[in-house]
Coordinates of C-alpha atoms and ligand atoms in Angstrom, one line a residue:
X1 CA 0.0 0.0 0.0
X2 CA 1.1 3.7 -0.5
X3 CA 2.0 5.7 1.9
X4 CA 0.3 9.0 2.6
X5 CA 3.7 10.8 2.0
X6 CA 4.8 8.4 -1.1
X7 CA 0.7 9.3 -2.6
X8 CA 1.1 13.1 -2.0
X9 CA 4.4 12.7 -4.0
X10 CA 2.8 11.1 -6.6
X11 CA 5.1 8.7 -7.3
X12 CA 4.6 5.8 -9.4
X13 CA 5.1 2.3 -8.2
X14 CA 6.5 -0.1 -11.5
X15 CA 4.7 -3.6 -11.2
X16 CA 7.1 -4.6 -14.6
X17 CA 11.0 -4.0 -14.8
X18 CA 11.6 -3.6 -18.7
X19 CA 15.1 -5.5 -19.3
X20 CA 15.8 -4.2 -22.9
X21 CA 16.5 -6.9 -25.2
X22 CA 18.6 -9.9 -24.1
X23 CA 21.6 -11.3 -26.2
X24 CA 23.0 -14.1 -24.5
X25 CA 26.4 -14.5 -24.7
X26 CA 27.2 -17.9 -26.8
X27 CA 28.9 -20.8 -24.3
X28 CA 29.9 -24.5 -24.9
X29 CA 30.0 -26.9 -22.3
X30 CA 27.9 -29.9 -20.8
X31 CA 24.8 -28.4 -19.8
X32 CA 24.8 -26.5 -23.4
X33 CA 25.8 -29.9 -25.6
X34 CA 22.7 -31.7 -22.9
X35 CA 20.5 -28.9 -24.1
X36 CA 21.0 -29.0 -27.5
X37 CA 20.5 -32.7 -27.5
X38 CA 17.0 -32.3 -26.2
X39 CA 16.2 -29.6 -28.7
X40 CA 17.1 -32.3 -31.7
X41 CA 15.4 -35.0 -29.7
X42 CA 12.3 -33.1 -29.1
X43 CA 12.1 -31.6 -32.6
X44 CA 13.0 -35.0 -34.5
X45 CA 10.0 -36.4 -32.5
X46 CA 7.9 -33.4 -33.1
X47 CA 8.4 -32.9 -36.8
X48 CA 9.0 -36.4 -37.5
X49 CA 6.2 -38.3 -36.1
X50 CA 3.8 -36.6 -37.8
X51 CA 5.8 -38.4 -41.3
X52 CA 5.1 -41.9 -40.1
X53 CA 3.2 -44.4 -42.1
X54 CA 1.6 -47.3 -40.1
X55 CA -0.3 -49.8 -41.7
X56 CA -1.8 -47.4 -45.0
X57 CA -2.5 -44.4 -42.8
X58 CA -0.8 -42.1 -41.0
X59 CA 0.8 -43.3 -37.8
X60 CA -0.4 -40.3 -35.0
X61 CA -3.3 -38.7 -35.8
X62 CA -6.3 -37.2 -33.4
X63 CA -8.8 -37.2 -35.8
X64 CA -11.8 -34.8 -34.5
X65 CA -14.1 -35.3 -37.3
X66 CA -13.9 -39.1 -36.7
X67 CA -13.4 -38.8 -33.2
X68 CA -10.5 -40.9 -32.6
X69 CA -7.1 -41.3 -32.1
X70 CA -4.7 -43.3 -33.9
X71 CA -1.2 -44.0 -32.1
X72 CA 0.3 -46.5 -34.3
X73 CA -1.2 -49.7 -34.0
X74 CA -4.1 -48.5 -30.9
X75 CA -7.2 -46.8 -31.9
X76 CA -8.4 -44.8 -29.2
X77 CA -12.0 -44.1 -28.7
X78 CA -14.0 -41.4 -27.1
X79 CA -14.9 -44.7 -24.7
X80 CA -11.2 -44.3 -24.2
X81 CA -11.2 -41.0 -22.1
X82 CA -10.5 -42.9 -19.3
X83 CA -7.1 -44.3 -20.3
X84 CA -6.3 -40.7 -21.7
X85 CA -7.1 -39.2 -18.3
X86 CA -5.4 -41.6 -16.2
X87 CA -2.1 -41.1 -18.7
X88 CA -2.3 -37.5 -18.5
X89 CA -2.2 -37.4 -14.6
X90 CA 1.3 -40.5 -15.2
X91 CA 3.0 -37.5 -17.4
X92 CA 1.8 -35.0 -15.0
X93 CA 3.1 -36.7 -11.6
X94 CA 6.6 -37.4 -13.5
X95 CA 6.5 -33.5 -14.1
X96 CA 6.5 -33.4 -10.4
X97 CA 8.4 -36.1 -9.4
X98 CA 11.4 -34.2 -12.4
X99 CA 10.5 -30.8 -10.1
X100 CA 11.0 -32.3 -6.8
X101 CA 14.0 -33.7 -7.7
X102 CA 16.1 -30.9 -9.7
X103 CA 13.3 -27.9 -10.0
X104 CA 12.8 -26.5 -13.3
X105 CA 14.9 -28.7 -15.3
X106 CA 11.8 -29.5 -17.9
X107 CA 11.6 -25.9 -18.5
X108 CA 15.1 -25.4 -19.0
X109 CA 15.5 -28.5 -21.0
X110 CA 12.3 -29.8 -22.5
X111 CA 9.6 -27.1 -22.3
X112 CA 9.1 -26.1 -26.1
X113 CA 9.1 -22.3 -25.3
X114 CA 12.6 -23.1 -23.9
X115 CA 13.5 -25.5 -27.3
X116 CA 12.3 -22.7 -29.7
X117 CA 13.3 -19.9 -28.0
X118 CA 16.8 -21.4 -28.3
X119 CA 16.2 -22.3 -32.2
X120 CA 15.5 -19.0 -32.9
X121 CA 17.8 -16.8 -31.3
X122 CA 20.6 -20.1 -33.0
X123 CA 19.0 -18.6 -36.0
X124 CA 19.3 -14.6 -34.9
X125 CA 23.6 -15.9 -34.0
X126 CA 24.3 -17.2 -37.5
X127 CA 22.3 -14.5 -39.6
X128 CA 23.1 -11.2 -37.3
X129 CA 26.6 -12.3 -35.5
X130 CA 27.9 -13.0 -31.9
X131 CA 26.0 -11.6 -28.7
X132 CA 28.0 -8.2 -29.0
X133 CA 27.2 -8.0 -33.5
X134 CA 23.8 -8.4 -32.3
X135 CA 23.6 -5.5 -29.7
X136 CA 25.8 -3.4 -32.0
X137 CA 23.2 -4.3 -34.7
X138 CA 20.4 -3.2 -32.6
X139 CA 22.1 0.3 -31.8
X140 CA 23.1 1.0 -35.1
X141 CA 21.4 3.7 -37.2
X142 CA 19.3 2.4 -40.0
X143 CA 20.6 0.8 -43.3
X144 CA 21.0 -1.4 -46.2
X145 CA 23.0 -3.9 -44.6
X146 CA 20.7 -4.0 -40.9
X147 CA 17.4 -3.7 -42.9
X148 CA 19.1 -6.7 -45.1
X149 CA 19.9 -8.8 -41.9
X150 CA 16.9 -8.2 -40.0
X151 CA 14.3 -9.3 -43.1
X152 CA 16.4 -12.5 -43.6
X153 CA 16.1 -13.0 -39.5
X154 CA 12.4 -12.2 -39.9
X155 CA 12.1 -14.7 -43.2
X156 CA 14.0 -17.9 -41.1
X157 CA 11.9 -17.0 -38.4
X158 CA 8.6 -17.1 -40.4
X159 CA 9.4 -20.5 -42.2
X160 CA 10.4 -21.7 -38.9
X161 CA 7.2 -20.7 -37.1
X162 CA 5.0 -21.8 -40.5
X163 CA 6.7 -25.3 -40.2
X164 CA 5.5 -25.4 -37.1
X165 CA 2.3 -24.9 -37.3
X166 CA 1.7 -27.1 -40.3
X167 CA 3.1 -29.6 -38.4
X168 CA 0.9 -29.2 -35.4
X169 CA -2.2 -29.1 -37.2
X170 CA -1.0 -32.5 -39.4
X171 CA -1.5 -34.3 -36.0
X172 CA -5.4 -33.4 -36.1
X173 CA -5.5 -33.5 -40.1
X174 CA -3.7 -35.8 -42.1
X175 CA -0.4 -34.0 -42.8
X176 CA 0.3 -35.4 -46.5
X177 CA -1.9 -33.3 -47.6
X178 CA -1.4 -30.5 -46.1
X179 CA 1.1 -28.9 -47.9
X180 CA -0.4 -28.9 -51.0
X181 CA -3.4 -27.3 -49.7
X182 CA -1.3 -24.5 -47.9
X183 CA 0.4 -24.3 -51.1
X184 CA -2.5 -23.6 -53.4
X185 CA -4.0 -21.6 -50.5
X186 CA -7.0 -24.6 -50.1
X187 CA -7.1 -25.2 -46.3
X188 CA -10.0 -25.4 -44.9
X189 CA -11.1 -22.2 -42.1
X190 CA -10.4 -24.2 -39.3
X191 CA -7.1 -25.5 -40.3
X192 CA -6.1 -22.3 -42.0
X193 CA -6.8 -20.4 -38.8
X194 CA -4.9 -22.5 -36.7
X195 CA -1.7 -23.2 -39.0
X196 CA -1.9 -19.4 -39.2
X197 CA -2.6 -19.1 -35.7
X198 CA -0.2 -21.4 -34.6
X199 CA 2.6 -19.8 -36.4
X200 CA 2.4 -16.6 -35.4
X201 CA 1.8 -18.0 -32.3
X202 CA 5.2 -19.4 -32.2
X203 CA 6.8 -16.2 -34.1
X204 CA 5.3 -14.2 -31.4
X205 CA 6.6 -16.3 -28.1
X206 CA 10.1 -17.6 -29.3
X207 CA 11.6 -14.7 -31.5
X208 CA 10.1 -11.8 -29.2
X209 CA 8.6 -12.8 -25.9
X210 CA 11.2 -15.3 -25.8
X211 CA 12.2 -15.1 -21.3
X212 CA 9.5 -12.6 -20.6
X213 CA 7.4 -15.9 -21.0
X214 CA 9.4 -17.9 -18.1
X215 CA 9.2 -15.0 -16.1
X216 CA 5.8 -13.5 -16.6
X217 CA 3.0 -15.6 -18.2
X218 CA 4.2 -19.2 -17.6
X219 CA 1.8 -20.2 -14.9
X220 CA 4.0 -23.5 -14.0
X221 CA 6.8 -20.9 -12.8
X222 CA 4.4 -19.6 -10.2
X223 CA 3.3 -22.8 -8.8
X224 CA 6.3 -24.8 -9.0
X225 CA 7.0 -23.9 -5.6
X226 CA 4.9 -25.9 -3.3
X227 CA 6.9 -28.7 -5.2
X228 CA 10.0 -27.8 -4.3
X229 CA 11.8 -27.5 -1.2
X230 CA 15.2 -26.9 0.7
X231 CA 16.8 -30.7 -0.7
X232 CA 15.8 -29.8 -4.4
X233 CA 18.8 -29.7 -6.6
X234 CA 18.3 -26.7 -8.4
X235 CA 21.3 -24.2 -10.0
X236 CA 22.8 -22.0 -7.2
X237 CA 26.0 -20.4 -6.7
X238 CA 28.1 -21.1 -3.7
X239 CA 28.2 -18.0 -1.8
X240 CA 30.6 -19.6 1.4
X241 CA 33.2 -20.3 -1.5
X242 CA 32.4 -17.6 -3.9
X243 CA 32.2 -14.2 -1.7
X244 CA 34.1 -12.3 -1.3
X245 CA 33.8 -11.7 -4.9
X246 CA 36.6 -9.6 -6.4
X247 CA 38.5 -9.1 -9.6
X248 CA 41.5 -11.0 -10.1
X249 CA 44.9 -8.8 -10.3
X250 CA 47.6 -9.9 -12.8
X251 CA 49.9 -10.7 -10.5
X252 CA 47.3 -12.9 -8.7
X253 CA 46.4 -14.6 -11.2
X254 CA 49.6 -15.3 -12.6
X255 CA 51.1 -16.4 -9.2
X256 CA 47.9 -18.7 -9.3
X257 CA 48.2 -20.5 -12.3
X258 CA 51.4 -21.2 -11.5
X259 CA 50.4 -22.7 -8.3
X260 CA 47.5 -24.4 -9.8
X261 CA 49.8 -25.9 -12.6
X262 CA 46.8 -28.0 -13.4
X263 CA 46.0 -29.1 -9.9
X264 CA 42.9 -27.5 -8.9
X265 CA 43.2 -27.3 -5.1
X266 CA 46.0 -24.2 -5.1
X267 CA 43.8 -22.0 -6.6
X268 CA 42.0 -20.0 -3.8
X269 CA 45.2 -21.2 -1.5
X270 CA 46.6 -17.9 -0.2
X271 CA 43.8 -15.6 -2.0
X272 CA 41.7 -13.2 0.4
X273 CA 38.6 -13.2 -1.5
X274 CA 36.4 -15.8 -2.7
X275 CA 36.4 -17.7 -6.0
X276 CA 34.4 -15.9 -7.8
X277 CA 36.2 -12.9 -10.2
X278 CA 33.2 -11.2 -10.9
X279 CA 33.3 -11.9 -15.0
X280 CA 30.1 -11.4 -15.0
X281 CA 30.2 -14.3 -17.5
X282 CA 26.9 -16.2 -15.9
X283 CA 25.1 -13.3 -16.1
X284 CA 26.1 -12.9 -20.1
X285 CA 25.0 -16.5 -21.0
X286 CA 21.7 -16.4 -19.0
X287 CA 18.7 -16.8 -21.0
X288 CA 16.7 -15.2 -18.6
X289 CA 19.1 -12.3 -17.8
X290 CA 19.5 -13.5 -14.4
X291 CA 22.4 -13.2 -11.5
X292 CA 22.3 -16.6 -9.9
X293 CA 24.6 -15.2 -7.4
X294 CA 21.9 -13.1 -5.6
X295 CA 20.0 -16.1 -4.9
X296 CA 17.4 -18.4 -6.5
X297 CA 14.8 -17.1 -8.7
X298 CA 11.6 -18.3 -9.9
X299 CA 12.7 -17.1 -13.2
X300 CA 15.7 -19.2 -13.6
X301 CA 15.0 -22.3 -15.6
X302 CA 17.9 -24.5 -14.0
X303 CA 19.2 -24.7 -18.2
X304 CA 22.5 -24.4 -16.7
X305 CA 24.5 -22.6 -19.1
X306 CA 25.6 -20.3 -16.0
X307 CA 27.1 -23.2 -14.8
X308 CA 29.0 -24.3 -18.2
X309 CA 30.3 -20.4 -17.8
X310 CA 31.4 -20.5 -14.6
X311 CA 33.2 -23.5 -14.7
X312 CA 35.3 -22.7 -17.6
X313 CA 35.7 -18.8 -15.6
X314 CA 37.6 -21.4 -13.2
X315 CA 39.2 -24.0 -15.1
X316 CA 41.3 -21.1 -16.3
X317 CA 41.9 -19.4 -13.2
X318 CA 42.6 -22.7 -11.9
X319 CA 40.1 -23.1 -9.6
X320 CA 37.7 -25.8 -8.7
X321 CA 34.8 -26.3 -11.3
X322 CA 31.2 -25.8 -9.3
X323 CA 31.0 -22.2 -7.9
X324 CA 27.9 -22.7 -9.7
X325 CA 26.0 -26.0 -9.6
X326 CA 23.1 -28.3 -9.1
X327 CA 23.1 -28.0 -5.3
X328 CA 20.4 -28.7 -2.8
X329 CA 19.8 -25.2 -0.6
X330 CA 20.6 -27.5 2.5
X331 CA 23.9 -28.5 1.2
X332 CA 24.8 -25.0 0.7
X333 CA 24.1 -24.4 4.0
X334 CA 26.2 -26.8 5.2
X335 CA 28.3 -24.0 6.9
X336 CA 25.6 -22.9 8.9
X337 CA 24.9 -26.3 10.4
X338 CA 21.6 -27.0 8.6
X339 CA 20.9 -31.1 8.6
X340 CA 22.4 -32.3 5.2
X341 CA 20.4 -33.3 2.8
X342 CA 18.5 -37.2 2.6
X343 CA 18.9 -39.1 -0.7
X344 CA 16.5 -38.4 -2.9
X345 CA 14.0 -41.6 -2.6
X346 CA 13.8 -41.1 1.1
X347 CA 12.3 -37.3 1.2
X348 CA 8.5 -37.9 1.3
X349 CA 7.7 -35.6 -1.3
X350 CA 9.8 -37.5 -3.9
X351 CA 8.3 -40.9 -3.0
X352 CA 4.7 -39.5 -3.0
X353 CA 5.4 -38.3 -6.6
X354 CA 6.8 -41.9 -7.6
X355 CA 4.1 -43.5 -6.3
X356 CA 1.6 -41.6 -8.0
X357 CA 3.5 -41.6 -11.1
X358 CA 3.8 -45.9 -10.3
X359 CA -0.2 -45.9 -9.3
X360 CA -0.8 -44.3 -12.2
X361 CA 0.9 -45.8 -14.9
X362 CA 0.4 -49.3 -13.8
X363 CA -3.3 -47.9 -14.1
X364 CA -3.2 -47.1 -17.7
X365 CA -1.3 -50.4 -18.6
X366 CA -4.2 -52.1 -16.9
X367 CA -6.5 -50.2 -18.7
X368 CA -4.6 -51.0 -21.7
X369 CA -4.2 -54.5 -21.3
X370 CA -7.8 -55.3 -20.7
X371 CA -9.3 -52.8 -23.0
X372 CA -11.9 -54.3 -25.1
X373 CA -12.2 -53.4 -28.6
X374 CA -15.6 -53.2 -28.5
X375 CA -18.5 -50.6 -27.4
X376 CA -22.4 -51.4 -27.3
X377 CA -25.0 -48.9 -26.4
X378 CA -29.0 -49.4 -26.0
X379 CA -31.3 -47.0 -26.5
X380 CA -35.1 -48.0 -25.7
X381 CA -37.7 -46.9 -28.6
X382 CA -39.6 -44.1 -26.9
X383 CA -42.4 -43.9 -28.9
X384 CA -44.1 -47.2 -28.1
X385 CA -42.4 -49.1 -24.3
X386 CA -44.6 -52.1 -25.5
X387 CA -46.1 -53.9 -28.1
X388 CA -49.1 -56.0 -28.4
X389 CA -48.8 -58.2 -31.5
X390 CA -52.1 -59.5 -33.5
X391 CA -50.6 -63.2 -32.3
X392 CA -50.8 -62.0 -28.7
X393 CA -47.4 -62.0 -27.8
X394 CA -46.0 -58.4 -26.2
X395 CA -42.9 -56.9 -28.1
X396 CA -40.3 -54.7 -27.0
X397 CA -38.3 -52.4 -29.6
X398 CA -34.4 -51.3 -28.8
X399 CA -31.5 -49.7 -31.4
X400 CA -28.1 -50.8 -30.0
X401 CA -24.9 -49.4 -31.5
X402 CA -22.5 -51.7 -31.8
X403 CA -18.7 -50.1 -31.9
X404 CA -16.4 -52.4 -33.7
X405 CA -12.9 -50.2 -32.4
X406 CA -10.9 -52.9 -34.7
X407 CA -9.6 -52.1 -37.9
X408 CA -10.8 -54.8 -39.2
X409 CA -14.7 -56.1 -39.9
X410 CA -16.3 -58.7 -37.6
X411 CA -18.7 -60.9 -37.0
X412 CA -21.2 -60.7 -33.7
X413 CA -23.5 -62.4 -32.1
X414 CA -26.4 -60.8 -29.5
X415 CA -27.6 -62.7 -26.8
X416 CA -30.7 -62.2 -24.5
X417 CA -30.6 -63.0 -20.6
X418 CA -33.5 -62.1 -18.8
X419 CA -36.9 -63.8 -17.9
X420 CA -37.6 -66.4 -19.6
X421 CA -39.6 -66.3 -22.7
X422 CA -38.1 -63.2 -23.5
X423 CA -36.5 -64.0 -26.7
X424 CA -34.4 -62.5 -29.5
X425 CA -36.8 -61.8 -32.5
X426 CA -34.9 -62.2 -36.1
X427 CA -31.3 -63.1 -37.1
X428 CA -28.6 -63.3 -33.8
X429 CA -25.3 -62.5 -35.7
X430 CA -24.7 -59.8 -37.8
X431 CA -21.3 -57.6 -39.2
X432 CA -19.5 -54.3 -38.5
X433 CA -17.6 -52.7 -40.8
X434 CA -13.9 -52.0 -39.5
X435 CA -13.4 -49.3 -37.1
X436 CA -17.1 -48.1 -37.1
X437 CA -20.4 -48.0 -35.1
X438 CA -23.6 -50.1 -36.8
X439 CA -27.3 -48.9 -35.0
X440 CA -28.7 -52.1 -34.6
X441 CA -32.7 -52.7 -34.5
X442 CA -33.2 -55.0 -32.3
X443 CA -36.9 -56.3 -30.9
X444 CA -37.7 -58.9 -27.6
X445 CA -40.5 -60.4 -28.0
X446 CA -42.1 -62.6 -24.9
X447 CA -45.8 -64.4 -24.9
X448 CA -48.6 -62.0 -23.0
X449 CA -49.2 -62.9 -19.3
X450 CA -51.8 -61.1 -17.5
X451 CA -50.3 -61.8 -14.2
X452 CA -46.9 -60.1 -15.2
X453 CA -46.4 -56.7 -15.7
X454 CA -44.1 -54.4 -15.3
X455 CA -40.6 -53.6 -16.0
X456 CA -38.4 -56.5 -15.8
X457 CA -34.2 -56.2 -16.0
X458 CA -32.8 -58.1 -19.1
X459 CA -29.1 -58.3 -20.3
X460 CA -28.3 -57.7 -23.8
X461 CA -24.8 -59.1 -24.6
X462 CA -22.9 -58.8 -27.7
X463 CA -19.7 -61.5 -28.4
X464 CA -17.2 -61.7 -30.9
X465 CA -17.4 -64.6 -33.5
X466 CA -14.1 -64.0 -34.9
X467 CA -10.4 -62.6 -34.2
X468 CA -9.9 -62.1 -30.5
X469 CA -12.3 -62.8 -27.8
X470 CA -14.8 -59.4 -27.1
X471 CA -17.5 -59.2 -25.3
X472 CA -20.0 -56.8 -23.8
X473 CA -23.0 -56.3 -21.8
X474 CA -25.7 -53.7 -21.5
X475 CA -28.8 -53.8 -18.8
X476 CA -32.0 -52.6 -20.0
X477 CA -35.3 -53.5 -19.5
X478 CA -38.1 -55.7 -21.1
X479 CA -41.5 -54.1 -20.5
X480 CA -44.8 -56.0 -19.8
X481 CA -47.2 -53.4 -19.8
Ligands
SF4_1 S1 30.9 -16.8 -14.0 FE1 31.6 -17.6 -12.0 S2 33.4 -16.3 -11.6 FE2 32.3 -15.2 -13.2 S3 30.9 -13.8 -12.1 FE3 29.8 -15.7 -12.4 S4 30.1 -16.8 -10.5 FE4 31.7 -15.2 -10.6
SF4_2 S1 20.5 -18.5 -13.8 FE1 21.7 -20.2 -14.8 S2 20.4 -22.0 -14.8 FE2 19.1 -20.2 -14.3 S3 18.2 -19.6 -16.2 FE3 20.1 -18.4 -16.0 S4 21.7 -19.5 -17.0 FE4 20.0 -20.9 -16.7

């Protein structure tokens, strides 16, 4: 709240920092080469899959209009919610099971803001320079040669972001043909607006919004916390080792390399302040323009590259790599007697996230393993409960849809258990085409009784005649009226 003094002022309180625009200093090492590996794993998966053939048709597809989804060989129905669910929460608790172990590593290594983010600004490097071309770029008056530079930027980009989308939108409509549609400007207004949409989408996030994403709108950076806790390995800086922080003088550094001469331990022997020389270097390859050495920030997306920095800031100086490392807030503590920290499958949190993870996936391969393919609904005629024939027996109408979830056609046969004399009317078998749903009129019929009436609970169940067993059962009722 404002004070009365601060309000009679007038002064206006800033709710956003504005950063300028970040140009991250280039830097090899593990974390980058690990990071770079996701992005061609993630992307060969992503713009890949979409490619594969299985069986005539296209291998992943969520096909709305048909309402299924087809993942290889398994066709998943709308029946099938269940299994989706139960998968969703499995990828969900190894989300959490990732955070409580080492924080926001999927952001930092799988999260696709994070993998195109990185695409593009690889993209900004090779067409506009190194970090210090690029701000010299930005700061330099108009001209031929920046005008040139940014519109090819802007064209990668585009084709980048357009391949994108078309690939998203090949996963709900079959991608082969696609292309040619885009291409003679043919898709239809739900795919062009999300090809489109998607795209610009994409533009939009990875070549402008880029961190401002992590550390504004991404919603999983705000609640990431109750997740996390003091044994969490996430980036930090060693403050007991690193602080006093000073620049290194010639002569100290010279009279340290030579003590180091490639042993690590001499490095910080006979120095007054800590480790760390104040390069600045972690601060120049952050993505998200942060200093990890004033603490942990919900911003940072434990990527690492601060680390790869840091530690080759030391290897020259000839100090111990890890200033800057995955380190649990307890161990960095250590110094202030705070318990060390308990391996990772005995803190509570981490084994509540396996076994969900466990329940849950075991779940889903149950589902999967006794799925049946095969779906039968009854629907009573409403128009007439009952029927009174001109033989005098009393007949009962019913449409059943019978899903055959194979993609194959089969052969069925229905079955009647209820009171008996209630008895299947017409042929018992009949076919359904592969992978569709046949409405079925089915009637009961059952002699008149004057001293029954009523509804009375029947059993309608429907078996496979061929391929593997199926079978499945649907209550209803015969009416006596
Ligand atoms: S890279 Fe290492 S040495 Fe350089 S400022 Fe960062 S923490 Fe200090
Ligand atoms: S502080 Fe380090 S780990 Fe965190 S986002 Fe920046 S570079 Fe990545």
């Amino acid at each position: 709240m404002q004070s009365a003094s601060t309000r009679a002022a007038g002064a206006r309180i800033e709710f956003y920092r504005k950063t300028g625009k970040l140009h991250p200093r280039t830097v090899t090492g593990r974390y980058n080469s690990l990071r770079w590996a996701m992005v061609w794993l993630t992307q060969l998966v992503f713009y890949g899959t979409g490619w594969l053939r299985w069986d005539g048709r296209q291998a992943v597809l969520f096909d709305i209009a048909e309402r299924k989804f087809y993942l290889f060989g398994l066709v998943l129905w709308p029946q099938d919610a269940l299994l989706l669910a139960v998968l969703l929460i499995a990828s969900a608790s190894a989300l959490f099971f990732a955070t409580a172990l080492a924080g926001r590593v999927f952001c930092g290594f799988a999260c696709p803001q994070t993998v195109y983010t990185a695409i593009f600004r690889w993209v900004e490097a090779k067409v506009e320079g190194d970090h210090l071309a690029r701000l010299r770029l930005d700061q330099a008056p108009a001209s031929a040669r920046k005008l040139a530079l940014k519109a090819a930027k802007h064209v990668l980009w585009l084709a980048i972001a357009l391949w994108t989308g078309l690939t998203f939108v090949g996963y709900f409509s079959p991608i082969g043909d696609l292309l040619p549609r885009l291409l003679a400007t043919e898709l239809g207004p739900w795919e062009g607006f999300w090809v489109y949409g998607y795209a610009a989408f994409t533009y939009l996030q990875a070549g402008f919004a880029r961190e401002m994403v992590c550390l504004h709108m991404c919603p999983y950076a705000r609640f990431q916390g109750v997740m996390v806790d003091a044994e969490t390995h996430n980036v930090a800086y060693d403050s007991a080792r690193g602080e006093p922080r000073g620049t290194l003088g010639r002569k100290q550094a010279a009279s340290l390399k030579r003590a180091a001469n490639g042993t690590a331990a001499a490095a910080t022997a006979g120095a007054a302040q800590g480790d760390c020389v104040d390069c600045g270097l972690c601060v120049q390859v952050c993505p998200s323009g942060i200093d990890i050495r004033a603490g942990l920030q919900y911003g940072c997306i434990n990527c690492g590259l601060c680390i790869d920095a840091c530690d080759e800031v030391m290897g020259r100086i000839g100090a111990p790599t890890g200033l800057i490392r995955f380190a649990a807030e307890r161990t960095l503590a250590a110094a202030a007697k705070a318990p060390a920290p308990r391996p990772a499958l005995r803190r509570p949190r981490v084994q509540a996230y396996l076994a969900l993870m466990a329940i849950f996936t075991a779940a889903g391969a149950g589902l999967l393993a006794t799925r049946t393919p095969l779906a039968v609904d009854v629907l009573r005629d409403r128009q007439a409960l009952s029927r009174l024939t001109t033989d005098g027996r009393i007949e009962n109408d019913y449409t059943l849809k019978v899903a055959n979830m194979l993609e194959q056609p089969r052969r069925f046969r229905l079955r009647v258990d209820g009171p008996a004399g209630v008895h299947l009317t017409g042929a018992d078998s009949f076919d359904v085409p592969a992978g569709s749903v046949r409405p079925l009129p089915v009637t009961l019929s059952s002699a008149a009784d004057p001293e029954v009436r009523g509804a009375h609970p029947i059993r309608l169940i429907v078996e496979a005649l061929d391929g593997a067993p199926a079978r499945a059962v649907e209550q209803t009722a015969f009416i006596l009226p």
